[in-house]
Amino acid sequence: MQRTLLASLLLLGVSACSYHPDPTDLVKVVDSPADVRVCQRLGEVSPVVSTTPGFGSAFDGMKEAVVALGGTHLYLQQNSHDWSLVRGIAYRCGSRVIQRETVIRAKG
């Protein structure tokens, strides 16, 4: 009985460690340009869209596009005073941001 209980608990513990979230669940959604000011802009992932009912499918599409571009953040840019119109822009923030350096070589 004790061995069966121990084996069950062990299997339960191992299966809990194997959870892998959907990549779109890892996209951080922000609504302030200050949140992405030090991030690399990857591009627009939607035209200006309405946030009225039905916005969920457009929002999911934006997050999928962010993942496809290798982004980490979705910036929802406000395009009306009441947030009824927004545009999605993908950014890559954090340690995965590619810093571009310019190398200047002297001719000699």
PDB file of C-alpha atoms in Angstrom:
ATOM      1  CA  MET A   1       0.000   0.000   0.000  1.00  0.00           C
ATOM      2  CA  GLN A   2       2.759   2.439   0.923  1.00  0.00           C
ATOM      3  CA  ARG A   3       4.747   1.632  -2.215  1.00  0.00           C
ATOM      4  CA  THR A   4       1.694   2.223  -4.394  1.00  0.00           C
ATOM      5  CA  LEU A   5       1.051   5.554  -2.703  1.00  0.00           C
ATOM      6  CA  LEU A   6       4.712   6.560  -3.049  1.00  0.00           C
ATOM      7  CA  ALA A   7       4.768   5.555  -6.728  1.00  0.00           C
ATOM      8  CA  SER A   8       1.562   7.515  -7.379  1.00  0.00           C
ATOM      9  CA  LEU A   9       2.952  10.621  -5.699  1.00  0.00           C
ATOM     10  CA  LEU A  10       6.206  10.300  -7.632  1.00  0.00           C
ATOM     11  CA  LEU A  11       4.385  10.020 -10.961  1.00  0.00           C
ATOM     12  CA  LEU A  12       2.161  12.959 -10.067  1.00  0.00           C
ATOM     13  CA  GLY A  13       5.199  15.066  -9.204  1.00  0.00           C
ATOM     14  CA  VAL A  14       7.004  14.204 -12.436  1.00  0.00           C
ATOM     15  CA  SER A  15       3.940  14.968 -14.564  1.00  0.00           C
ATOM     16  CA  ALA A  16       3.513  18.356 -12.865  1.00  0.00           C
ATOM     17  CA  CYS A  17       7.037  19.318 -13.927  1.00  0.00           C
ATOM     18  CA  SER A  18       6.285  18.697 -17.577  1.00  0.00           C
ATOM     19  CA  TYR A  19       3.786  21.564 -18.011  1.00  0.00           C
ATOM     20  CA  HIS A  20       4.601  23.678 -21.049  1.00  0.00           C
ATOM     21  CA  PRO A  21       2.533  26.860 -21.462  1.00  0.00           C
ATOM     22  CA  ASP A  22       1.356  27.924 -24.889  1.00  0.00           C
ATOM     23  CA  PRO A  23       3.890  30.424 -26.336  1.00  0.00           C
ATOM     24  CA  THR A  24       1.181  33.069 -26.692  1.00  0.00           C
ATOM     25  CA  ASP A  25       0.558  32.849 -22.936  1.00  0.00           C
ATOM     26  CA  LEU A  26       4.115  34.085 -22.387  1.00  0.00           C
ATOM     27  CA  VAL A  27       3.583  37.299 -24.378  1.00  0.00           C
ATOM     28  CA  LYS A  28       3.404  40.260 -22.006  1.00  0.00           C
ATOM     29  CA  VAL A  29       0.755  42.803 -23.023  1.00  0.00           C
ATOM     30  CA  VAL A  30       1.494  46.452 -22.233  1.00  0.00           C
ATOM     31  CA  ASP A  31      -0.282  49.714 -22.980  1.00  0.00           C
ATOM     32  CA  SER A  32       2.401  52.313 -22.294  1.00  0.00           C
ATOM     33  CA  PRO A  33       5.284  53.246 -24.588  1.00  0.00           C
ATOM     34  CA  ALA A  34       7.443  53.526 -21.464  1.00  0.00           C
ATOM     35  CA  ASP A  35       7.123  49.755 -20.990  1.00  0.00           C
ATOM     36  CA  VAL A  36       8.917  49.072 -24.287  1.00  0.00           C
ATOM     37  CA  ARG A  37      11.263  52.069 -24.540  1.00  0.00           C
ATOM     38  CA  VAL A  38      14.420  49.950 -24.170  1.00  0.00           C
ATOM     39  CA  CYS A  39      13.119  47.081 -26.281  1.00  0.00           C
ATOM     40  CA  GLN A  40      13.672  46.207 -29.921  1.00  0.00           C
ATOM     41  CA  ARG A  41      10.675  47.037 -32.105  1.00  0.00           C
ATOM     42  CA  LEU A  42       9.880  44.115 -34.407  1.00  0.00           C
ATOM     43  CA  GLY A  43       6.925  45.530 -36.287  1.00  0.00           C
ATOM     44  CA  GLU A  44       3.197  46.099 -36.354  1.00  0.00           C
ATOM     45  CA  VAL A  45       1.119  42.982 -35.856  1.00  0.00           C
ATOM     46  CA  SER A  46      -2.276  44.484 -36.603  1.00  0.00           C
ATOM     47  CA  PRO A  47      -3.909  47.440 -38.265  1.00  0.00           C
ATOM     48  CA  VAL A  48      -6.028  49.719 -36.097  1.00  0.00           C
ATOM     49  CA  VAL A  49      -8.817  47.477 -34.760  1.00  0.00           C
ATOM     50  CA  SER A  50     -11.894  47.997 -32.633  1.00  0.00           C
ATOM     51  CA  THR A  51     -11.949  46.682 -29.068  1.00  0.00           C
ATOM     52  CA  THR A  52     -15.694  46.067 -29.190  1.00  0.00           C
ATOM     53  CA  PRO A  53     -17.060  42.510 -28.859  1.00  0.00           C
ATOM     54  CA  GLY A  54     -15.132  40.219 -31.144  1.00  0.00           C
ATOM     55  CA  PHE A  55     -11.795  41.776 -30.187  1.00  0.00           C
ATOM     56  CA  GLY A  56     -10.698  38.459 -28.659  1.00  0.00           C
ATOM     57  CA  SER A  57      -9.905  36.853 -32.002  1.00  0.00           C
ATOM     58  CA  ALA A  58      -7.968  39.923 -33.178  1.00  0.00           C
ATOM     59  CA  PHE A  59      -6.102  39.963 -29.848  1.00  0.00           C
ATOM     60  CA  ASP A  60      -5.205  36.273 -30.151  1.00  0.00           C
ATOM     61  CA  GLY A  61      -3.965  36.916 -33.689  1.00  0.00           C
ATOM     62  CA  MET A  62      -1.771  39.749 -32.434  1.00  0.00           C
ATOM     63  CA  LYS A  63      -0.176  37.529 -29.788  1.00  0.00           C
ATOM     64  CA  GLU A  64       0.426  34.767 -32.335  1.00  0.00           C
ATOM     65  CA  ALA A  65       2.122  37.290 -34.638  1.00  0.00           C
ATOM     66  CA  VAL A  66       4.343  38.488 -31.761  1.00  0.00           C
ATOM     67  CA  VAL A  67       5.459  34.894 -31.154  1.00  0.00           C
ATOM     68  CA  ALA A  68       6.056  34.359 -34.890  1.00  0.00           C
ATOM     69  CA  LEU A  69       8.342  37.422 -34.950  1.00  0.00           C
ATOM     70  CA  GLY A  70      10.265  36.180 -31.897  1.00  0.00           C
ATOM     71  CA  GLY A  71       8.825  38.886 -29.662  1.00  0.00           C
ATOM     72  CA  THR A  72       8.195  38.991 -25.953  1.00  0.00           C
ATOM     73  CA  HIS A  73       5.837  41.972 -25.623  1.00  0.00           C
ATOM     74  CA  LEU A  74       2.692  43.186 -27.354  1.00  0.00           C
ATOM     75  CA  TYR A  75       2.259  46.936 -27.091  1.00  0.00           C
ATOM     76  CA  LEU A  76      -1.361  47.967 -27.561  1.00  0.00           C
ATOM     77  CA  GLN A  77      -1.133  51.501 -28.916  1.00  0.00           C
ATOM     78  CA  GLN A  78      -4.161  53.634 -28.080  1.00  0.00           C
ATOM     79  CA  ASN A  79      -5.714  55.122 -31.232  1.00  0.00           C
ATOM     80  CA  SER A  80      -8.798  56.737 -29.672  1.00  0.00           C
ATOM     81  CA  HIS A  81      -9.347  58.605 -26.428  1.00  0.00           C
ATOM     82  CA  ASP A  82     -11.529  55.825 -24.988  1.00  0.00           C
ATOM     83  CA  TRP A  83      -9.413  52.809 -26.060  1.00  0.00           C
ATOM     84  CA  SER A  84     -12.081  51.708 -28.528  1.00  0.00           C
ATOM     85  CA  LEU A  85      -9.417  51.571 -31.265  1.00  0.00           C
ATOM     86  CA  VAL A  86      -5.953  50.073 -30.804  1.00  0.00           C
ATOM     87  CA  ARG A  87      -3.053  48.840 -32.908  1.00  0.00           C
ATOM     88  CA  GLY A  88      -0.704  46.011 -31.927  1.00  0.00           C
ATOM     89  CA  ILE A  89       3.078  46.383 -32.152  1.00  0.00           C
ATOM     90  CA  ALA A  90       5.527  43.562 -31.389  1.00  0.00           C
ATOM     91  CA  TYR A  91       8.667  44.114 -29.299  1.00  0.00           C
ATOM     92  CA  ARG A  92      11.506  41.939 -28.035  1.00  0.00           C
ATOM     93  CA  CYS A  93      12.526  42.919 -24.513  1.00  0.00           C
ATOM     94  CA  GLY A  94      14.952  41.600 -21.953  1.00  0.00           C
ATOM     95  CA  SER A  95      18.054  39.505 -22.382  1.00  0.00           C
ATOM     96  CA  ARG A  96      17.020  38.394 -25.874  1.00  0.00           C
ATOM     97  CA  VAL A  97      17.232  41.945 -27.264  1.00  0.00           C
ATOM     98  CA  ILE A  98      19.872  42.058 -29.978  1.00  0.00           C
ATOM     99  CA  GLN A  99      22.201  44.980 -29.543  1.00  0.00           C
ATOM    100  CA  ARG A 100      23.672  46.039 -32.843  1.00  0.00           C
ATOM    101  CA  GLU A 101      27.204  47.343 -32.844  1.00  0.00           C
ATOM    102  CA  THR A 102      28.918  49.236 -35.607  1.00  0.00           C
ATOM    103  CA  VAL A 103      32.551  48.346 -36.162  1.00  0.00           C
ATOM    104  CA  ILE A 104      34.671  50.990 -37.847  1.00  0.00           C
ATOM    105  CA  ARG A 105      37.988  49.758 -39.189  1.00  0.00           C
ATOM    106  CA  ALA A 106      40.825  52.049 -40.093  1.00  0.00           C
ATOM    107  CA  LYS A 107      42.286  51.577 -43.525  1.00  0.00           C
ATOM    108  CA  GLY A 108      45.952  51.230 -43.452  1.00  0.00           C
TER     109      GLY A 108
END
